[in-house]
mmCIF file of C-alpha atoms in Angstrom:
data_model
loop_
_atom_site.group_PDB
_atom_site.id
_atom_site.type_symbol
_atom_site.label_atom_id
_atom_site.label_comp_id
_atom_site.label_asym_id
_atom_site.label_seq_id
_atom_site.Cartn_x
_atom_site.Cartn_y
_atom_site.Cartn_z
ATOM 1 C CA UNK A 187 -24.248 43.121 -3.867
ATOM 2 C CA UNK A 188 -24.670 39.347 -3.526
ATOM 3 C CA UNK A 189 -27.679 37.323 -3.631
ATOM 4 C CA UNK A 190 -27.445 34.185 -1.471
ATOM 5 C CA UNK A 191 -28.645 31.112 -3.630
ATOM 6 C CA UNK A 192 -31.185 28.413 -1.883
ATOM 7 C CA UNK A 193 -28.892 25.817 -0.503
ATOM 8 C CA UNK A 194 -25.454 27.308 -1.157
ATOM 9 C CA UNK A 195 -23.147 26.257 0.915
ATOM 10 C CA UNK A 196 -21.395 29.266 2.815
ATOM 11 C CA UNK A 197 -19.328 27.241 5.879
ATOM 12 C CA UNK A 198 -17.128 24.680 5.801
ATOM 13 C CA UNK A 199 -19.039 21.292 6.369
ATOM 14 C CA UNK A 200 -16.925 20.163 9.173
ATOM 15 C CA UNK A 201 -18.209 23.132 11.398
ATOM 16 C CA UNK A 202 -21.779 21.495 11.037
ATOM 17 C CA UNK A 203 -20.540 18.079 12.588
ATOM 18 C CA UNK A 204 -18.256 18.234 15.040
ATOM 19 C CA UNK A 205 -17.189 15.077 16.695
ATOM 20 C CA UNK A 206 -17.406 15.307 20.415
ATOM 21 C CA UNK A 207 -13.564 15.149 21.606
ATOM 22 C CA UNK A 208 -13.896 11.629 22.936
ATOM 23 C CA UNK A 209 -15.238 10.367 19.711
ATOM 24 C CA UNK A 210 -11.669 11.864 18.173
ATOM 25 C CA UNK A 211 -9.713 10.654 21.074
ATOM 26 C CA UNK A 212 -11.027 7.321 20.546
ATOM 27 C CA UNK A 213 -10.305 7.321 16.631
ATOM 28 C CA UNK A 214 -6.801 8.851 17.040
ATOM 29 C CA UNK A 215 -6.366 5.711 19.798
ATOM 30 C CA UNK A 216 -7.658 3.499 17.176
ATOM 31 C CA UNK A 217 -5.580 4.759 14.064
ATOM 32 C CA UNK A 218 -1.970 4.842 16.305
ATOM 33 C CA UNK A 219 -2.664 1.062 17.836
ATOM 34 C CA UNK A 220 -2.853 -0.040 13.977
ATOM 35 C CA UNK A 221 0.024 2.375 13.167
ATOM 36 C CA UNK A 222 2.547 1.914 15.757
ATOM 37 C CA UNK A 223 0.908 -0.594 18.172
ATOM 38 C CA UNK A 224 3.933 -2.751 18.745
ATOM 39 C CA UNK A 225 6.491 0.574 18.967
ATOM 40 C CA UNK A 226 7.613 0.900 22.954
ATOM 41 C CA UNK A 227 4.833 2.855 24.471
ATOM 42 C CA UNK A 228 7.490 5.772 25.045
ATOM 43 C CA UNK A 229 7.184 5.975 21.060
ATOM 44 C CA UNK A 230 3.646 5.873 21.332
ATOM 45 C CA UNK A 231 3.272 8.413 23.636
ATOM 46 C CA UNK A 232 5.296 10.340 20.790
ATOM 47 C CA UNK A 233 3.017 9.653 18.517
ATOM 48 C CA UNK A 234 -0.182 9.976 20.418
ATOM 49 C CA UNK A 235 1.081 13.778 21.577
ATOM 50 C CA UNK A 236 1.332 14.826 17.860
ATOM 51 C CA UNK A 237 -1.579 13.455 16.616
ATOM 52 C CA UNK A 238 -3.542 15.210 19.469
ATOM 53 C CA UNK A 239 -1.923 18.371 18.758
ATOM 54 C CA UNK A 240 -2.858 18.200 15.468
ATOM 55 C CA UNK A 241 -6.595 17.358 15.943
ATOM 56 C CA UNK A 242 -6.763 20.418 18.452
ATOM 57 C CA UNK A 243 -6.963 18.253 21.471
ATOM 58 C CA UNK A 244 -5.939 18.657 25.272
ATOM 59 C CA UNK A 245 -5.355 15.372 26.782
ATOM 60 C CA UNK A 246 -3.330 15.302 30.079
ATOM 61 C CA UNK A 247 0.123 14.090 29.706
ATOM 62 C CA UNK A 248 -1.089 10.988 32.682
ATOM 63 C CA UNK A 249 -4.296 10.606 30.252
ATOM 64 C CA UNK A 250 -1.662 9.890 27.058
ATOM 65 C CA UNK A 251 0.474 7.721 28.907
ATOM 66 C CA UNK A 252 -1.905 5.723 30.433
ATOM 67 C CA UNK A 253 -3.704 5.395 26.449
ATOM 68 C CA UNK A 254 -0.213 4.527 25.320
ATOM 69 C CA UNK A 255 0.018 1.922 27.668
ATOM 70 C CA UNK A 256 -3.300 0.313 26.927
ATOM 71 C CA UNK A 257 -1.942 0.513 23.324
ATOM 72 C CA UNK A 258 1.172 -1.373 23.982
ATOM 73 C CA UNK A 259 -0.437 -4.236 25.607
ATOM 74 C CA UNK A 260 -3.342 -4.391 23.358
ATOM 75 C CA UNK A 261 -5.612 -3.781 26.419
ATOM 76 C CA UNK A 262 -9.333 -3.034 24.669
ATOM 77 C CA UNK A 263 -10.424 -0.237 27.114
ATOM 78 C CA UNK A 264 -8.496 2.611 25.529
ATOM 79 C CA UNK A 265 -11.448 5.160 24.959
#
């Protein structure tokens, strides 16, 4: 038998505070424009698809390409 302790922590902290998926989406958009921001946006579209996957996240193939593309020519509104 096990007594819980006050304040132990029994869940991973990252269930507590999930980031809404647009708040990822935006990072991952920010983190692949510094990574591979001057890559063709076909390569960026590359990239973009396998970071997603990896975070969990279903963005539309026309939502990827059209982030890619405001990657490629630096264009601010990539959310």
């Amino acid at each position: 038998m096990s007594a819980e302790q006050p304040n132990e922590q029994n869940e991973p902290i990252m269930d507590q505070h999930q980031a809404p998926d647009t708040d990822k989406i935006a990072g991952i958009v920010v983190q692949t424009r510094s990574d591979v921001g001057t890559e063709t946006p076909e390569r960026i579209i590359e990239v973009l698809r396998q970071r997603f996957a990896d975070a969990g996240l279903d963005v539309s193939d026309e939502e990827t390409a059209d982030l890619a593309q405001q990657i490629a020519t630096g264009d601010a509104k990539a959310e």
